[in-house]
Amino acid sequence: MNSLKPLDLIFKLEEEIEKNNLKNFELKSDFNSGQINLSQYTSKVEEIEKKNKEISNKITSIEKNLSEQEKILKKEIESVINNFQVELNPENVTHIKVDFYSSIGTYYLVELKCQNYPNRIEISFPPGLTDLLGPPNSIAIIKDFPQQPPAHLVDILRTIEEEILGKSRLDEEVQSLYHEFDVEQPTELSTKLKIHIYSLDAEEFDLEVDLKDFPQLPKIIPSQKMEKFIFLDSLKSIRSWNPTSSHVVHILREISGILDKKLRINLELKLLKQKDLDAVFESVNNIIHVSLTESKTNPKKYKFDIQIPNNYPSSPPAINLVTLPEDQQLSEKFQNAINDFIIEWFPASNLAEFFNILRDSMAETSKFVCSTCKNLVCPYCSKNVSGTIPGVQGEFECQIRCTHCKRIFHKCCWKEYVKHSQKCPICQEHISIW
């Protein structure tokens, strides 16, 4: 060991201290697990600490005799060790191998010879890195060395690292995917990535992306589940792919948006039909046609065309009332409901809620429901407010009409209200108790 150069010897001794510290940690673990007793633990720890103290004294003694150049170099090498993954040559610590990795596992081993620092350094790139960055002297901080003051070794290596990340467009591309999507990489060196895309309703869809030929258009293989919704050849981001400016993340964003839109439309149609609404989606023009029947006793239909935007449901649909109500009050209620629904829209809103609002509006103005409870069927006697068979009245209905405002009510609802207030529920005119 004494035949080593001073710097080599110092790092060798420091390595011994690190090994002894590891032994200390293992002893503590053995003591905590009951493998050794307190006396054994204390004795061994004291022995290790004694050795470390002796080694530290040796290091201090050697450091006192270091030249100024060796002192500077020692600090530089320690900084490199603390900031990078390195392979030190125990026989010559000034010959350092530094590991660099790209985001998809490409590995570069850069050799740094710094025995003459701060006057001169030698840096060697492997062929793959030379292909990517050019020779080491093509990087300004290396070409201009030694600057005044000379650049620190760690700054030179950081610059190399930044150049690798900055000029490797493939790395940037993969990083952008990791930032936005759930990405799996089968092996460190694989260019094949598995992407998990989640809809707004947290439904998962998978696809594989092969970046082997990037920046040419990547090979994309959607899962069978995704193929039901996505046609790759129709994607704008694929049809307009440009090797110099296009990005894979744009393709995935477009796919994600289409999935959200199509899944949401399917859900909307399902909810609308559950509400007994006649709903049909015209995919060519992205329009949902909806027919709303006024009531069971009045088959009049109001038709709506609902234009679905490309970024639906992030943006609200455009709702067009095709069939205008003849009743001015109902027409205004419909239009106000449309305006309010669009203004208050957020991605979790749905069209079924909107048509529930319209049905409530029709109930408030309809001549075919009770003006008090807003229902066709009386909540007290279960008869309709009008005859169940056209032209047949009397025993089949529960109906009374206000002599003042002419609005109709369930007779039961009317009695319940008037006996307390002696007024019509709508016009508030006085009603004599019979």
Coordinates of C-alpha atoms in Angstrom, one line a residue:
M1 CA 0.0 0.0 0.0
N2 CA 2.9 2.4 0.8
S3 CA 4.1 2.1 -2.8
L4 CA 1.0 4.0 -4.0
K5 CA 1.1 7.6 -4.8
P6 CA -0.2 9.9 -2.0
L7 CA -3.6 10.6 -3.6
D8 CA -4.1 6.9 -4.4
L9 CA -3.2 6.0 -0.9
I10 CA -5.6 8.5 0.6
F11 CA -8.5 7.2 -1.4
K12 CA -7.5 3.7 -0.6
L13 CA -7.5 4.5 3.2
E14 CA -10.8 6.3 2.9
E15 CA -12.3 3.2 1.3
E16 CA -11.1 1.2 4.3
I17 CA -13.0 3.6 6.6
E18 CA -16.2 3.2 4.5
K19 CA -15.9 -0.6 4.8
N20 CA -15.4 -0.4 8.5
N21 CA -18.4 1.9 8.9
L22 CA -20.4 -0.8 7.0
K23 CA -19.2 -3.4 9.5
N24 CA -20.4 -1.1 12.3
F25 CA -23.8 -1.0 10.7
E26 CA -23.9 -4.8 10.4
L27 CA -22.9 -5.2 14.0
K28 CA -25.7 -2.9 15.1
S29 CA -28.1 -5.0 13.1
D30 CA -26.8 -8.2 14.6
F31 CA -27.1 -6.7 18.1
N32 CA -30.7 -5.5 17.5
S33 CA -31.6 -9.0 16.2
G34 CA -30.1 -10.7 19.3
Q35 CA -27.3 -12.4 17.4
I36 CA -24.6 -10.8 19.6
N37 CA -24.9 -9.5 23.2
L38 CA -24.1 -5.9 24.4
S39 CA -20.6 -6.8 25.5
Q40 CA -19.7 -8.4 22.2
Y41 CA -21.2 -5.5 20.3
T42 CA -19.4 -2.8 22.4
S43 CA -16.0 -4.6 22.1
K44 CA -16.2 -5.0 18.3
V45 CA -17.4 -1.4 17.8
E46 CA -14.5 -0.1 19.9
E47 CA -12.1 -2.2 17.9
I48 CA -13.4 -0.8 14.6
E49 CA -13.4 2.8 15.9
K50 CA -9.8 2.4 16.9
K51 CA -8.9 1.2 13.4
N52 CA -10.7 4.1 11.9
K53 CA -8.9 6.5 14.1
E54 CA -5.6 5.1 13.1
I55 CA -6.5 5.3 9.4
S56 CA -7.7 8.9 9.8
N57 CA -4.4 9.8 11.4
K58 CA -2.6 8.3 8.5
I59 CA -4.7 10.3 6.0
T60 CA -4.1 13.5 8.0
S61 CA -0.4 12.8 8.0
I62 CA -0.3 12.2 4.2
E63 CA -2.5 15.3 3.5
K64 CA 0.0 17.5 5.3
N65 CA 2.6 16.6 2.7
L66 CA 0.4 17.0 -0.4
S67 CA 1.4 19.6 -2.9
E68 CA -1.0 22.4 -3.7
Q69 CA -1.8 20.7 -7.0
E70 CA -2.6 17.5 -5.3
K71 CA -4.8 19.2 -2.7
I72 CA -6.8 20.8 -5.5
L73 CA -7.1 17.6 -7.4
K74 CA -8.2 15.7 -4.3
K75 CA -11.2 18.1 -3.8
E76 CA -12.0 17.8 -7.5
I77 CA -12.1 14.0 -7.5
E78 CA -14.2 13.9 -4.3
S79 CA -16.7 16.3 -5.9
V80 CA -16.9 14.0 -9.0
I81 CA -17.4 10.9 -6.8
N82 CA -20.2 12.7 -4.9
N83 CA -22.1 13.8 -8.0
F84 CA -21.7 10.9 -10.5
Q85 CA -21.6 7.2 -10.7
V86 CA -17.9 6.5 -11.2
E87 CA -15.4 3.6 -11.5
L88 CA -12.1 4.5 -9.7
N89 CA -8.9 2.8 -10.6
P90 CA -7.4 1.9 -7.2
E91 CA -3.9 2.1 -8.6
N92 CA -4.5 5.5 -10.1
V93 CA -7.5 7.5 -8.9
T94 CA -6.8 10.3 -11.4
H95 CA -8.0 7.9 -14.1
I96 CA -11.8 8.0 -13.7
K97 CA -14.6 6.3 -15.6
V98 CA -17.9 8.1 -15.4
D99 CA -21.2 6.4 -16.3
F100 CA -23.9 8.3 -18.2
Y101 CA -27.4 6.9 -19.0
S102 CA -30.1 8.1 -21.3
S103 CA -33.8 7.9 -20.4
I104 CA -34.3 4.6 -22.4
G105 CA -31.2 2.9 -21.0
T106 CA -28.5 3.8 -23.5
Y107 CA -25.2 3.6 -21.6
Y108 CA -22.1 5.7 -22.1
L109 CA -18.8 5.3 -20.3
V110 CA -16.6 8.4 -20.4
E111 CA -13.0 8.2 -19.4
L112 CA -11.4 11.2 -17.6
K113 CA -7.7 11.5 -17.0
C114 CA -7.0 14.4 -14.7
Q115 CA -3.5 13.8 -13.2
N116 CA -2.3 17.2 -14.6
Y117 CA -5.4 19.2 -13.5
P118 CA -5.7 22.2 -13.4
N119 CA -3.3 22.5 -16.3
R120 CA -4.6 19.8 -18.6
I121 CA -7.2 17.0 -18.8
E122 CA -7.9 14.2 -21.2
I123 CA -11.5 13.0 -22.0
S124 CA -12.4 10.1 -24.2
F125 CA -15.9 9.3 -25.6
P126 CA -17.1 5.9 -26.6
P127 CA -18.1 5.6 -30.3
G128 CA -21.8 5.9 -29.6
L129 CA -21.4 9.1 -27.7
T130 CA -19.0 10.5 -30.4
D131 CA -21.8 9.8 -32.9
L132 CA -24.2 11.7 -30.8
L133 CA -22.1 14.7 -29.6
G134 CA -19.0 14.7 -31.8
P135 CA -15.5 14.5 -30.3
P136 CA -15.0 15.8 -26.8
N137 CA -13.3 19.0 -28.1
S138 CA -16.5 20.0 -29.9
I139 CA -17.9 20.9 -26.5
A140 CA -16.9 24.4 -25.6
I141 CA -16.0 23.9 -21.9
I142 CA -13.6 21.1 -22.9
K143 CA -12.2 22.9 -26.0
D144 CA -11.5 26.1 -24.0
F145 CA -9.8 24.2 -21.1
P146 CA -7.9 25.5 -19.1
Q147 CA -10.0 28.6 -18.6
Q148 CA -9.1 31.2 -16.0
P149 CA -10.0 30.1 -13.5
P150 CA -10.1 26.5 -14.7
A151 CA -13.5 24.8 -14.9
H152 CA -14.2 22.3 -12.1
L153 CA -14.2 18.7 -13.2
V154 CA -17.8 18.2 -12.0
D155 CA -18.9 21.2 -14.1
I156 CA -17.3 19.6 -17.2
L157 CA -19.0 16.3 -16.6
R158 CA -22.3 18.1 -16.0
T159 CA -22.0 19.8 -19.3
I160 CA -21.4 16.4 -21.0
E161 CA -24.5 15.1 -19.2
E162 CA -26.6 18.1 -20.4
E163 CA -25.3 17.6 -24.0
I164 CA -26.4 14.0 -23.9
L165 CA -29.8 14.8 -22.7
G166 CA -30.2 17.9 -24.8
K167 CA -29.1 16.4 -28.1
S168 CA -30.7 13.0 -27.7
R169 CA -34.1 13.7 -29.1
L170 CA -35.1 10.2 -28.5
D171 CA -34.4 10.7 -24.8
E172 CA -36.5 13.8 -24.8
E173 CA -39.3 12.1 -26.5
V174 CA -39.4 9.3 -24.0
Q175 CA -39.2 11.8 -21.1
S176 CA -42.2 13.6 -22.4
L177 CA -44.1 10.3 -22.5
Y178 CA -43.2 9.5 -18.9
H179 CA -44.3 13.0 -17.8
E180 CA -47.9 12.5 -19.2
F181 CA -48.6 8.8 -19.4
D182 CA -48.1 5.5 -17.5
V183 CA -45.1 4.0 -19.3
E184 CA -43.6 0.5 -19.0
Q185 CA -40.1 -0.3 -20.5
P186 CA -39.5 -4.1 -20.7
T187 CA -35.7 -3.8 -20.6
E188 CA -33.3 -0.9 -20.1
L189 CA -32.1 -1.0 -23.7
S190 CA -35.5 -1.6 -25.3
T191 CA -37.0 0.9 -27.6
K192 CA -40.4 -0.8 -27.2
L193 CA -42.6 0.9 -24.7
K194 CA -46.0 -0.1 -23.3
I195 CA -48.3 2.8 -22.7
H196 CA -51.3 2.7 -20.4
I197 CA -53.9 5.4 -21.2
Y198 CA -56.7 6.1 -18.7
S199 CA -60.0 7.7 -19.7
L200 CA -61.8 10.4 -17.6
D201 CA -63.8 7.5 -16.1
A202 CA -60.5 5.7 -15.2
E203 CA -61.0 3.0 -17.8
E204 CA -57.6 1.6 -18.9
F205 CA -56.5 1.2 -22.6
D206 CA -53.1 -0.2 -23.6
L207 CA -50.9 0.2 -26.7
E208 CA -47.3 -0.5 -27.7
V209 CA -45.0 2.1 -29.2
D210 CA -41.7 1.1 -30.9
L211 CA -39.2 4.0 -31.2
K212 CA -36.5 2.0 -33.0
D213 CA -36.7 4.1 -36.2
F214 CA -37.4 7.4 -34.5
P215 CA -37.6 10.3 -35.6
Q216 CA -39.4 8.4 -38.3
L217 CA -43.0 7.6 -37.5
P218 CA -43.0 5.1 -34.6
K219 CA -44.7 1.7 -34.9
I220 CA -47.9 1.7 -32.8
I221 CA -49.8 -1.4 -31.9
P222 CA -53.1 -0.8 -30.1
S223 CA -54.7 -3.4 -27.9
Q224 CA -57.8 -5.2 -29.2
K225 CA -59.9 -3.2 -26.7
M226 CA -58.5 0.1 -28.0
E227 CA -58.9 -0.9 -31.7
K228 CA -62.7 -0.8 -31.2
F229 CA -62.4 3.0 -30.7
I230 CA -59.3 4.1 -32.5
F231 CA -58.4 4.0 -36.2
L232 CA -54.7 4.9 -36.4
D233 CA -54.8 5.9 -40.1
S234 CA -57.4 8.5 -39.4
L235 CA -55.4 10.3 -36.7
K236 CA -54.3 13.8 -37.7
S237 CA -51.1 13.5 -35.7
I238 CA -50.1 10.3 -37.7
R239 CA -51.2 11.6 -41.2
S240 CA -49.2 14.8 -40.7
W241 CA -46.1 13.2 -39.1
N242 CA -43.0 15.2 -39.7
P243 CA -39.6 13.7 -38.7
T244 CA -38.2 17.1 -37.8
S245 CA -41.0 18.5 -35.7
S246 CA -43.6 15.8 -34.7
H247 CA -43.7 14.2 -31.3
V248 CA -45.1 10.9 -30.1
V249 CA -46.8 12.5 -27.2
H250 CA -49.1 14.4 -29.7
I251 CA -50.3 11.0 -31.0
L252 CA -51.0 9.7 -27.5
R253 CA -52.8 12.9 -26.6
E254 CA -55.0 12.6 -29.7
I255 CA -55.8 9.0 -28.9
S256 CA -56.6 9.9 -25.3
G257 CA -58.9 12.7 -26.4
I258 CA -60.8 10.4 -28.8
L259 CA -61.2 7.7 -26.2
D260 CA -62.6 10.3 -23.7
K261 CA -65.0 11.6 -26.4
K262 CA -66.2 8.2 -27.7
L263 CA -66.6 6.6 -24.3
R264 CA -68.5 9.7 -23.0
I265 CA -70.8 9.7 -26.0
N266 CA -71.6 6.0 -25.4
L267 CA -72.3 6.8 -21.8
E268 CA -74.5 9.8 -22.7
L269 CA -76.6 7.7 -25.1
K270 CA -77.0 5.0 -22.4
L271 CA -78.2 7.5 -19.8
L272 CA -80.5 9.3 -22.2
K273 CA -82.2 6.0 -23.2
Q274 CA -82.5 5.1 -19.5
K275 CA -84.6 8.3 -19.2
D276 CA -86.9 7.1 -22.0
L277 CA -85.5 9.6 -24.5
D278 CA -85.1 8.9 -28.2
A279 CA -81.4 9.5 -28.8
V280 CA -79.3 8.8 -31.9
F281 CA -75.7 9.7 -32.6
E282 CA -74.7 10.8 -36.1
S283 CA -71.0 10.1 -36.0
V284 CA -70.2 11.8 -39.4
N285 CA -71.3 15.2 -38.1
N286 CA -70.7 14.5 -34.4
I287 CA -74.4 15.3 -33.6
I288 CA -76.7 13.6 -31.0
H289 CA -80.3 13.9 -32.1
V290 CA -82.7 13.8 -29.1
S291 CA -86.5 13.8 -29.1
L292 CA -88.2 14.8 -25.9
T293 CA -91.9 13.9 -25.5
E294 CA -94.0 16.4 -23.5
S295 CA -96.0 13.8 -21.5
K296 CA -97.7 10.4 -21.8
T297 CA -101.0 12.1 -22.5
N298 CA -99.5 14.6 -24.9
P299 CA -97.3 13.0 -27.5
K300 CA -95.9 16.3 -28.8
K301 CA -92.1 16.0 -29.4
Y302 CA -89.4 18.6 -29.1
K303 CA -86.3 17.8 -31.1
F304 CA -82.8 18.8 -30.2
D305 CA -79.5 18.7 -32.1
I306 CA -76.5 18.4 -29.8
Q307 CA -73.2 19.2 -31.5
I308 CA -70.3 17.4 -29.8
P309 CA -67.0 19.3 -30.0
N310 CA -63.7 17.4 -30.7
N311 CA -62.4 17.9 -27.1
Y312 CA -65.7 16.7 -25.5
P313 CA -66.3 16.5 -22.6
S314 CA -63.6 19.1 -21.7
S315 CA -65.6 21.6 -23.6
P316 CA -69.5 21.8 -23.5
P317 CA -71.7 20.7 -26.5
A318 CA -73.7 23.2 -28.5
I319 CA -77.4 22.5 -28.0
N320 CA -79.8 23.6 -30.8
L321 CA -83.6 23.5 -30.1
V322 CA -85.0 22.3 -33.5
T323 CA -88.7 22.3 -32.5
L324 CA -89.7 25.4 -30.7
P325 CA -92.6 25.2 -28.2
E326 CA -95.7 27.1 -29.0
D327 CA -96.0 28.2 -25.4
Q328 CA -93.9 31.3 -25.0
Q329 CA -93.2 30.7 -21.3
L330 CA -92.0 27.1 -22.0
S331 CA -89.9 28.3 -24.9
E332 CA -88.1 30.8 -22.6
K333 CA -87.6 28.2 -20.0
F334 CA -86.0 25.9 -22.6
Q335 CA -83.7 28.6 -23.8
N336 CA -82.7 29.6 -20.3
A337 CA -82.0 26.0 -19.4
I338 CA -79.8 25.6 -22.4
N339 CA -77.8 28.8 -21.6
D340 CA -77.4 27.9 -17.9
F341 CA -76.3 24.3 -18.7
I342 CA -73.6 25.5 -21.1
I343 CA -72.3 28.2 -18.7
E344 CA -72.2 25.8 -15.8
W345 CA -70.7 22.9 -17.8
F346 CA -67.8 20.9 -16.4
P347 CA -66.5 17.5 -17.6
A348 CA -68.6 15.5 -15.2
S349 CA -71.9 17.1 -16.4
N350 CA -74.2 15.0 -18.6
L351 CA -77.0 15.5 -21.0
A352 CA -79.5 13.4 -19.0
E353 CA -79.3 16.0 -16.3
F354 CA -80.1 18.7 -18.8
F355 CA -83.2 16.9 -20.1
N356 CA -84.4 16.3 -16.5
I357 CA -84.4 20.1 -16.1
L358 CA -86.4 20.4 -19.3
R359 CA -89.0 17.9 -18.1
D360 CA -89.3 19.9 -14.9
S361 CA -89.9 23.0 -17.0
M362 CA -92.6 21.2 -19.0
A363 CA -94.3 20.0 -15.9
E364 CA -94.4 23.6 -14.6
T365 CA -96.3 24.8 -17.7
S366 CA -98.0 21.7 -18.9
K367 CA -101.8 21.6 -19.2
F368 CA -101.7 17.9 -18.8
V369 CA -100.3 17.7 -15.3
C370 CA -101.4 19.0 -11.9
S371 CA -100.4 22.6 -11.4
T372 CA -99.6 21.9 -7.8
C373 CA -97.7 18.5 -7.7
K374 CA -96.6 18.7 -11.3
N375 CA -97.5 15.1 -11.9
L376 CA -100.0 13.3 -14.1
V377 CA -100.9 10.8 -11.4
C378 CA -102.5 12.0 -8.1
P379 CA -100.2 11.3 -5.1
Y380 CA -103.4 10.7 -3.0
C381 CA -105.8 8.6 -5.0
S382 CA -103.4 7.4 -7.9
K383 CA -105.8 8.6 -10.6
N384 CA -104.7 10.7 -13.6
V385 CA -105.4 14.4 -13.8
S386 CA -107.1 13.6 -17.2
G387 CA -108.9 10.5 -18.5
T388 CA -106.7 7.6 -19.2
I389 CA -108.8 6.8 -22.3
P390 CA -109.3 9.7 -24.7
G391 CA -112.9 11.0 -24.4
V392 CA -113.6 9.0 -21.2
Q393 CA -113.6 11.0 -18.0
G394 CA -115.3 11.0 -14.6
E395 CA -114.4 7.9 -12.6
F396 CA -111.0 7.6 -14.4
E397 CA -109.7 11.0 -13.4
C398 CA -109.0 13.2 -10.4
Q399 CA -109.4 16.7 -11.8
I400 CA -110.6 20.2 -10.9
R401 CA -110.1 23.5 -12.7
C402 CA -109.7 26.9 -11.1
T403 CA -112.6 29.2 -12.1
H404 CA -110.3 32.2 -12.1
C405 CA -107.0 31.1 -13.9
K406 CA -108.5 28.0 -15.6
R407 CA -105.4 25.9 -14.5
I408 CA -106.1 22.2 -13.8
F409 CA -105.3 20.4 -10.6
H410 CA -105.7 17.0 -9.0
K411 CA -108.9 17.4 -7.0
C412 CA -107.1 15.8 -4.0
C413 CA -104.2 18.3 -4.3
W414 CA -106.6 21.2 -4.7
K415 CA -108.6 20.3 -1.5
E416 CA -105.4 19.8 0.5
Y417 CA -104.1 23.3 -0.4
V418 CA -107.3 25.3 -0.4
K419 CA -108.6 24.0 3.0
H420 CA -105.6 25.7 4.6
S421 CA -105.2 28.8 2.5
Q422 CA -108.7 29.4 0.8
K423 CA -106.7 30.5 -2.2
C424 CA -105.8 29.1 -5.6
P425 CA -102.3 27.7 -5.6
I426 CA -101.5 29.5 -8.8
C427 CA -103.4 32.8 -9.1
Q428 CA -104.0 33.2 -5.3
E429 CA -107.7 34.2 -5.9
H430 CA -110.0 33.6 -3.0
I431 CA -111.8 30.2 -3.1
S432 CA -114.9 29.5 -1.0
I433 CA -114.7 26.3 1.1
W434 CA -117.5 24.0 0.0

